[in-house]
PDB file of C-alpha atoms in Angstrom:
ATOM      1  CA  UNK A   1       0.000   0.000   0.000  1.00  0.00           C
ATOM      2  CA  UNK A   2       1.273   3.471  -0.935  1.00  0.00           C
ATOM      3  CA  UNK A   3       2.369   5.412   1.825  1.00  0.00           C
ATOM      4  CA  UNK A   4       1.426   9.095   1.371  1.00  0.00           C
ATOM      5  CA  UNK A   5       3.179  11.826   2.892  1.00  0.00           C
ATOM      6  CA  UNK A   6       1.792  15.813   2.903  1.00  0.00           C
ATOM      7  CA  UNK A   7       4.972  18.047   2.014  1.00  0.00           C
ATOM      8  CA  UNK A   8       4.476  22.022   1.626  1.00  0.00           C
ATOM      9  CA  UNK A   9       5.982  22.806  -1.782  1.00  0.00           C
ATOM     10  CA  UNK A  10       7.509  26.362  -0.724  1.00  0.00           C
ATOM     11  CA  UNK A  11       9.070  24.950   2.159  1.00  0.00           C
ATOM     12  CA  UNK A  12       9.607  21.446   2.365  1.00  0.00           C
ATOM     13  CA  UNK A  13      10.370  19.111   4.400  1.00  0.00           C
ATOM     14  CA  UNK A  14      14.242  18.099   4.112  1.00  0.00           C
ATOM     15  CA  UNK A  15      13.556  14.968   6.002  1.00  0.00           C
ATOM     16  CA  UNK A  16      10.485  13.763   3.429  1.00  0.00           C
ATOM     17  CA  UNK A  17      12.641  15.101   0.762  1.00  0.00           C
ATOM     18  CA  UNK A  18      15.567  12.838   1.881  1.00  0.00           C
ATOM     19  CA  UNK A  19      12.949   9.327   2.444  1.00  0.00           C
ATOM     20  CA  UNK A  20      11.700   9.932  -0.970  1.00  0.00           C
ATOM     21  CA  UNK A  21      15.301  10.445  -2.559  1.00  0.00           C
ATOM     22  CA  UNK A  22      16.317   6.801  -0.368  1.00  0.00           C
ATOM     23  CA  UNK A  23      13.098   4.993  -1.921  1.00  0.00           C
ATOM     24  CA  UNK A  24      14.128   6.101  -5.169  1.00  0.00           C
ATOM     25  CA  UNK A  25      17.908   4.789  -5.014  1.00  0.00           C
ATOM     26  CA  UNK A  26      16.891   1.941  -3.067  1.00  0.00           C
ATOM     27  CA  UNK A  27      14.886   0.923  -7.035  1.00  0.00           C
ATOM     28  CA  UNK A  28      11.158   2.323  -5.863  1.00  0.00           C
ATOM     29  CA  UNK A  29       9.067   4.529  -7.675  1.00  0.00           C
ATOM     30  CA  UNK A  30       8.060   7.183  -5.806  1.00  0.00           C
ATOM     31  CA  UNK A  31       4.680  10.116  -6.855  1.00  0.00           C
ATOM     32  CA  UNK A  32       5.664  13.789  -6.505  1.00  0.00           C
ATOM     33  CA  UNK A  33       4.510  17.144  -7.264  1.00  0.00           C
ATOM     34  CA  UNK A  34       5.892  19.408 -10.160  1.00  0.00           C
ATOM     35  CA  UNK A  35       5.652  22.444 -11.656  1.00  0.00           C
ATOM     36  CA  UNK A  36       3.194  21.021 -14.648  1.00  0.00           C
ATOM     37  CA  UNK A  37       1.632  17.735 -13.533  1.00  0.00           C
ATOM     38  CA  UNK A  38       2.073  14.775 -10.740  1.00  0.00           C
ATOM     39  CA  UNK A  39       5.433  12.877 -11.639  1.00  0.00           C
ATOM     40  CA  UNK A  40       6.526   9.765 -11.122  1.00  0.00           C
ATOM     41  CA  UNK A  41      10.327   9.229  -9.905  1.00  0.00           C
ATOM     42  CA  UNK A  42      12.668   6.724 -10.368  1.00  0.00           C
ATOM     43  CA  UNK A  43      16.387   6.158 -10.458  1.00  0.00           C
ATOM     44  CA  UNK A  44      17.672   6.685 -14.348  1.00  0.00           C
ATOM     45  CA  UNK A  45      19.907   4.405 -13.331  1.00  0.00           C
ATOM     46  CA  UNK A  46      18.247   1.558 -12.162  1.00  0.00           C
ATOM     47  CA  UNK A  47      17.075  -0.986 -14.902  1.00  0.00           C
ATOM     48  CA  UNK A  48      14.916  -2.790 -13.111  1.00  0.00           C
ATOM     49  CA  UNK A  49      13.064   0.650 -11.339  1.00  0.00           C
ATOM     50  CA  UNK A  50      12.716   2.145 -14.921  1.00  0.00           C
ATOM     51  CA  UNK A  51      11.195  -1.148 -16.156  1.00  0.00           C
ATOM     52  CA  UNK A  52       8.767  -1.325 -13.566  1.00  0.00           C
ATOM     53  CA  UNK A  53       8.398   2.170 -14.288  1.00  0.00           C
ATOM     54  CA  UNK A  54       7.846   1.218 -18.053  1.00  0.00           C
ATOM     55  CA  UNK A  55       5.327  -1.653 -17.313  1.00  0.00           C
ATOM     56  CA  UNK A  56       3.341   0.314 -14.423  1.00  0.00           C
ATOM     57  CA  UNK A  57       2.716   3.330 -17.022  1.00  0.00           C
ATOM     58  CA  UNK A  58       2.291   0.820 -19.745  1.00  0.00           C
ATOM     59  CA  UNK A  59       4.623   3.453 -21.647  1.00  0.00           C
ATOM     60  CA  UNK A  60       6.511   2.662 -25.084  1.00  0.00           C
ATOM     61  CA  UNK A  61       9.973   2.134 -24.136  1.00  0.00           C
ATOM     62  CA  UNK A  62      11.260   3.140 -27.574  1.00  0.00           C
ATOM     63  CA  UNK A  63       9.548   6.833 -26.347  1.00  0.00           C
ATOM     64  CA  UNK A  64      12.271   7.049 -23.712  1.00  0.00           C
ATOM     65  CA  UNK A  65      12.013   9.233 -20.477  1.00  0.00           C
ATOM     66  CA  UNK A  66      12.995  12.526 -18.964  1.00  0.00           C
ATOM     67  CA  UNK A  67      15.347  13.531 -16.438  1.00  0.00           C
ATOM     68  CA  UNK A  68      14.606  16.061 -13.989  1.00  0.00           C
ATOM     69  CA  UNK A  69      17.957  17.458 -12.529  1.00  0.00           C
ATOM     70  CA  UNK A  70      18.482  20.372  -9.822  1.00  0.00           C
ATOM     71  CA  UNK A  71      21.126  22.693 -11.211  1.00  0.00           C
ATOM     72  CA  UNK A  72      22.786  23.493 -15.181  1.00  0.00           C
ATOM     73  CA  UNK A  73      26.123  21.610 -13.600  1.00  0.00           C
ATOM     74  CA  UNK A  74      24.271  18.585 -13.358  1.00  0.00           C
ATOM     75  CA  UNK A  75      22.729  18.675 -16.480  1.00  0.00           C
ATOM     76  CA  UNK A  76      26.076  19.584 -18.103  1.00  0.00           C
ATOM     77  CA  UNK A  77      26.918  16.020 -16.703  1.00  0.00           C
ATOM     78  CA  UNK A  78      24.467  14.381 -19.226  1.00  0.00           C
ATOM     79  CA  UNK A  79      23.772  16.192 -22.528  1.00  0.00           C
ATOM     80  CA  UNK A  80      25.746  18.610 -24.710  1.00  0.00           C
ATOM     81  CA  UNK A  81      24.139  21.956 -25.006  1.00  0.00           C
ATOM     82  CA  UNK A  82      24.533  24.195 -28.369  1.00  0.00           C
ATOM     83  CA  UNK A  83      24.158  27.672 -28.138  1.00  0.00           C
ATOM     84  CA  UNK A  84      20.520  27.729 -28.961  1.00  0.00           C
ATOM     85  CA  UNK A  85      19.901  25.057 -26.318  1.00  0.00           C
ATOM     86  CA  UNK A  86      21.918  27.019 -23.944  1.00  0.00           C
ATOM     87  CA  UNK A  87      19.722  30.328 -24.451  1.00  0.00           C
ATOM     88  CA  UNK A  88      16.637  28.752 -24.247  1.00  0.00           C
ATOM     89  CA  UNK A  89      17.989  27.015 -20.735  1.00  0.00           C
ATOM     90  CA  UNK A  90      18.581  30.604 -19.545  1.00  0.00           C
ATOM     91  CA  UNK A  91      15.150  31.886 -20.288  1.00  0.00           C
ATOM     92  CA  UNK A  92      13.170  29.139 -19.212  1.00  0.00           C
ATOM     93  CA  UNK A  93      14.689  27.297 -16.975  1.00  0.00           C
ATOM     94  CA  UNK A  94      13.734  26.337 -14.140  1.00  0.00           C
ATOM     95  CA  UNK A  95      10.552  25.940 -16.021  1.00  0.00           C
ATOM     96  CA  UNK A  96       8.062  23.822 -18.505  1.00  0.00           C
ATOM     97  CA  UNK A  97      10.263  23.084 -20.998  1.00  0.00           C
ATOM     98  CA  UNK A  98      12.148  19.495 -22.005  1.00  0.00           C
ATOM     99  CA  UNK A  99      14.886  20.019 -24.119  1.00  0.00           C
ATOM    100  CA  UNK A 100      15.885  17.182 -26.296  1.00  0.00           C
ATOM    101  CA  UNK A 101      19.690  17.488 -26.621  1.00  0.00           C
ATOM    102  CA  UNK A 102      22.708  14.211 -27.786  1.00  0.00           C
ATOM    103  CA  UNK A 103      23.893  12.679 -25.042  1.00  0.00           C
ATOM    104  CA  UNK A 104      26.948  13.304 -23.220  1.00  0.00           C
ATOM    105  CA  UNK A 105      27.462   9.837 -20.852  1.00  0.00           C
ATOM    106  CA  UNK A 106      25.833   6.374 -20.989  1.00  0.00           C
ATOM    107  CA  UNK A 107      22.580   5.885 -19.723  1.00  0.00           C
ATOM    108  CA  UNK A 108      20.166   2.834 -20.191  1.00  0.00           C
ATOM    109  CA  UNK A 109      18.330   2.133 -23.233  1.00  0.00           C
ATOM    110  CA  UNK A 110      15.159   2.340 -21.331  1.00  0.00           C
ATOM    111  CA  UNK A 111      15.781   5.852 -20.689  1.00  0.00           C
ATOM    112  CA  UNK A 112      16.764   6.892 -24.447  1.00  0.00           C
ATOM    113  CA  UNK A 113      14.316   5.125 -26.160  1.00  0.00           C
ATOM    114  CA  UNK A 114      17.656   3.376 -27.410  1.00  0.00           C
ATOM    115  CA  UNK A 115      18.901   6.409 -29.275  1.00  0.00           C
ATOM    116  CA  UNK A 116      21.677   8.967 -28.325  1.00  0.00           C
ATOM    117  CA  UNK A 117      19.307  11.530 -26.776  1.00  0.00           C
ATOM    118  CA  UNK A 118      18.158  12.167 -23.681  1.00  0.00           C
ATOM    119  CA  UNK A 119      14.968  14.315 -22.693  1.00  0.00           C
ATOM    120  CA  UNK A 120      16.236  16.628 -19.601  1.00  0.00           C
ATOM    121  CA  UNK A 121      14.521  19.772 -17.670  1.00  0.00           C
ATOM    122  CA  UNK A 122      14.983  21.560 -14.380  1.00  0.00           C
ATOM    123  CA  UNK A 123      11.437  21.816 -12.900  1.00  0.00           C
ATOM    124  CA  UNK A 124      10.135  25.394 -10.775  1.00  0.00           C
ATOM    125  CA  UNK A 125       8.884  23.419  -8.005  1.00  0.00           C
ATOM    126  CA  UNK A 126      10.904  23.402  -4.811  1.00  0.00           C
ATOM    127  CA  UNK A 127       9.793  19.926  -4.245  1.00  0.00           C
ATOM    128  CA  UNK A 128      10.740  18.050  -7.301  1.00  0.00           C
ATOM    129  CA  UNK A 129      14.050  20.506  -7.658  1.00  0.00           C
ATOM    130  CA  UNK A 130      15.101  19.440  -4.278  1.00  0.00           C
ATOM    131  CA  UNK A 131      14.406  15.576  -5.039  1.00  0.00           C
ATOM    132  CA  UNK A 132      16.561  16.193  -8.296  1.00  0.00           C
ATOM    133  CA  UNK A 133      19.492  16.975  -6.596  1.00  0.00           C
ATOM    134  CA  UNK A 134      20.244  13.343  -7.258  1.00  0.00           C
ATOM    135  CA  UNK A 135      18.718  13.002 -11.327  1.00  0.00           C
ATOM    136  CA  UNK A 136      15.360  11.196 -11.750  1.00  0.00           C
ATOM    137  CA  UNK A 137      13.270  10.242 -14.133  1.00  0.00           C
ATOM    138  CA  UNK A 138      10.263  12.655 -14.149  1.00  0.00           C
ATOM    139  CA  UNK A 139       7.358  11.449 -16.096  1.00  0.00           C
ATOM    140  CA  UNK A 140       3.843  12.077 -15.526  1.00  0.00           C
ATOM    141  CA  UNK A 141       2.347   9.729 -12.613  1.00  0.00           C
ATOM    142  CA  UNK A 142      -0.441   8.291 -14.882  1.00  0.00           C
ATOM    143  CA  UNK A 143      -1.052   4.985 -17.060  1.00  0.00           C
ATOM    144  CA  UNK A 144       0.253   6.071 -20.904  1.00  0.00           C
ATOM    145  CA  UNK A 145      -2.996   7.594 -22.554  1.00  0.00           C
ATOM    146  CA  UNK A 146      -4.511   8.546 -19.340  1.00  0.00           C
ATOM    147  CA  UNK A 147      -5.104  11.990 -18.278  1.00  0.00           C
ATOM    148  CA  UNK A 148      -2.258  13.674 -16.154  1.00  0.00           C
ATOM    149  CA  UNK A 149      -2.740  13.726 -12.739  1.00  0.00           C
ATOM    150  CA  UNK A 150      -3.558  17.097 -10.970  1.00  0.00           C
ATOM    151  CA  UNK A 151      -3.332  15.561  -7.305  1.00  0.00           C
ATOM    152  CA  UNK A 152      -1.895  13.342  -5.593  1.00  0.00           C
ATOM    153  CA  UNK A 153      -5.250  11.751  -5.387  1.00  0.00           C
ATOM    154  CA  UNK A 154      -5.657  11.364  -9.128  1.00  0.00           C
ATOM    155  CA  UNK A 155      -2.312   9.543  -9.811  1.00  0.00           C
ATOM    156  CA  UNK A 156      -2.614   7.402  -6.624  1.00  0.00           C
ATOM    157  CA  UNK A 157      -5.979   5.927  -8.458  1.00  0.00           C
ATOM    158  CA  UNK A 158      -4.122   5.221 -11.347  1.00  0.00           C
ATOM    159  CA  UNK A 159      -0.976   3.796 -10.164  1.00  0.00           C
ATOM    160  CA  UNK A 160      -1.297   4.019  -6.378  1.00  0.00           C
ATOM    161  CA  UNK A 161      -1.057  -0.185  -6.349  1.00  0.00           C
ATOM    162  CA  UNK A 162       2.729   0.079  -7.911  1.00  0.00           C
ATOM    163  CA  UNK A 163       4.293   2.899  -5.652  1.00  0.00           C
ATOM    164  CA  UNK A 164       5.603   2.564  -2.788  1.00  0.00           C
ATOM    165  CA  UNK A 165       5.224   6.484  -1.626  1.00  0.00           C
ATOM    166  CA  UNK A 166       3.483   8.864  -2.491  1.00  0.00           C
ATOM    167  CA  UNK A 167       4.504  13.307  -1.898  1.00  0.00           C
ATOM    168  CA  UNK A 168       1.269  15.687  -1.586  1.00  0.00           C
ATOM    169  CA  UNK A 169       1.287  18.610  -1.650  1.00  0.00           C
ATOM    170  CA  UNK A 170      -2.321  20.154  -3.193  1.00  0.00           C
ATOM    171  CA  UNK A 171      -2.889  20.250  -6.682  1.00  0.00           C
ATOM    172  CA  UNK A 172      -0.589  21.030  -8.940  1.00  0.00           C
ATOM    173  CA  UNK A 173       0.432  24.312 -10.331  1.00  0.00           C
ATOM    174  CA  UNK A 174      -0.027  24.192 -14.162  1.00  0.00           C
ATOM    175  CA  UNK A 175      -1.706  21.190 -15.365  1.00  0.00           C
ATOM    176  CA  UNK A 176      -0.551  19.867 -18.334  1.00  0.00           C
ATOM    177  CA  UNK A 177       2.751  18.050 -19.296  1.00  0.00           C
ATOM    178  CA  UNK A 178       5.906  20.239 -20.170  1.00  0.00           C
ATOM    179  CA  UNK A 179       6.229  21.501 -23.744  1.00  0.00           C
ATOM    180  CA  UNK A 180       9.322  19.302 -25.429  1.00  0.00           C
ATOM    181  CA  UNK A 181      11.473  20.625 -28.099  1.00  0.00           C
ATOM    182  CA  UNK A 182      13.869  18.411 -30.297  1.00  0.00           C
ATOM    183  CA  UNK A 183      17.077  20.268 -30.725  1.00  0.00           C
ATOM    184  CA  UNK A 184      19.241  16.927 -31.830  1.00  0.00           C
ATOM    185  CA  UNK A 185      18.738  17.700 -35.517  1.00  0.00           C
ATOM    186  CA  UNK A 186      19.898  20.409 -38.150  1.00  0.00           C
ATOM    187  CA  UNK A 187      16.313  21.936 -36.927  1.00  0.00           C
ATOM    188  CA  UNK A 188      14.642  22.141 -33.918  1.00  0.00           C
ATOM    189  CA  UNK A 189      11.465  20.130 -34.033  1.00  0.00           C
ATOM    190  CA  UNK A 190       8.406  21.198 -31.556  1.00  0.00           C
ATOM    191  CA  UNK A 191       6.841  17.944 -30.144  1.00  0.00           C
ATOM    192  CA  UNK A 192       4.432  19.180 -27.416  1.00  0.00           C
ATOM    193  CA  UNK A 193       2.952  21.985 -26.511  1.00  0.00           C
ATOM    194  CA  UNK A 194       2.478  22.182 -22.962  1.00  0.00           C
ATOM    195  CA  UNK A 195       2.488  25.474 -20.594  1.00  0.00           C
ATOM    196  CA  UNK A 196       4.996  26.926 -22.620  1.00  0.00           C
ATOM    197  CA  UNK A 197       3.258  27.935 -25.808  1.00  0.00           C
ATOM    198  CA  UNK A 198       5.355  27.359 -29.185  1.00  0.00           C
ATOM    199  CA  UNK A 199       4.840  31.699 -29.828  1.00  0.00           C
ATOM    200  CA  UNK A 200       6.876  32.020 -27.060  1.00  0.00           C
ATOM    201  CA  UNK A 201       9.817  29.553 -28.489  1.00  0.00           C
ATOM    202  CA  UNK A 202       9.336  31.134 -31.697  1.00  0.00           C
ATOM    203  CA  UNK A 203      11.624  34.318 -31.570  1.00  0.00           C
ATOM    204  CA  UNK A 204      14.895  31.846 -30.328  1.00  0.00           C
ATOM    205  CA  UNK A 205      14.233  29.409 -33.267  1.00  0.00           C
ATOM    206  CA  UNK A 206      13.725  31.788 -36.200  1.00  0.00           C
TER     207      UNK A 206
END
């Protein structure tokens, strides 16, 4: 049974924060709040985690998953930003926006939907930035196809029976998935359109 713990998301609790970040290295999958929808965590680097992760979402693993990381130093770690990437880090991050960039190390296949890219954001929620400090897979806490969970609530009825804990802290702030752009290619490609509306992207892209 899911054990759910209440967490204010301007000033949370570093002892919650640290329990969820130990479930999550220890291989569990863990609900949290962001700064778009409910998430679900789990260790990037964990094969068996992300394929539970994979199997409880009944997600595509050729799709591949984000990574939600604290701080640009971490995410330096992972991918290689170009200058565009690296402008549109500075005005939106910490924000809605998944960049798409080639990776820089070796993560599972599970992760990259077995190519050399790798999805990565820094969220504006103090909860989920503070559980990044060590990288995790953020993807929205619901089955694939499923509406995104607003509450801790909603993604606990979806996928309460798979998680071992669960972080609530009210609804949560925007509501829909993060927008993703592609910048891997010789063009960047817009693949969803979440808070961050494409008009917005367009003035760094053309």
């Amino acid at each position: 049974m899911v054990q759910i713990l209440k967490i204010n998301p301007t000033h949370p609790d570093s002892t919650v924060i640290r329990k969820a970040q130990n479930y999550i290295t220890e291989g569990k999958l863990v609900i949290f709040p962001t700064d778009t929808v409910y998430g679900l965590g789990a260790d990037p680097f964990n094969e068996n985690a992300v394929i539970n992760l994979l199997k409880v979402k009944g997600r595509d693993p050729n799709k591949g998953l984000p990574v939600l990381v604290a701080t640009m130093d971490i995410a330096n770690e992972f991918v290689e930003f170009s200058p565009l990437a690296k402008s549109l880090a500075s005005q939106f991050w910490p924000g809605a926006l998944t960049l798409v960039l080639p990776l820089k190390k070796s993560m599972l296949n599970q992760v990259t939907g077995n190519r050399k890219t790798l999805g990565i954001r820094i969220p504006n929620h103090k909860v989920a930035r503070q559980l990044a400090e060590i990288p995790i897979i953020g993807t929205s806490a619901n089955i694939s196809g499923q509406k995104s969970p607003l509450t801790a609530e909603d993604a606990i009825k979806q996928i309460g029976k798979s998680v071992e804990l669960a972080l609530d802290c009210g609804s949560a702030n925007e509501g829909l998935p993060s927008t993703i752009i592609d910048l891997t290619g010789r063009t960047p490609r817009l693949l969803r359109e979440g808070p961050i509306k494409f008009a917005k992207l367009d003035p760094f892209l053309f």
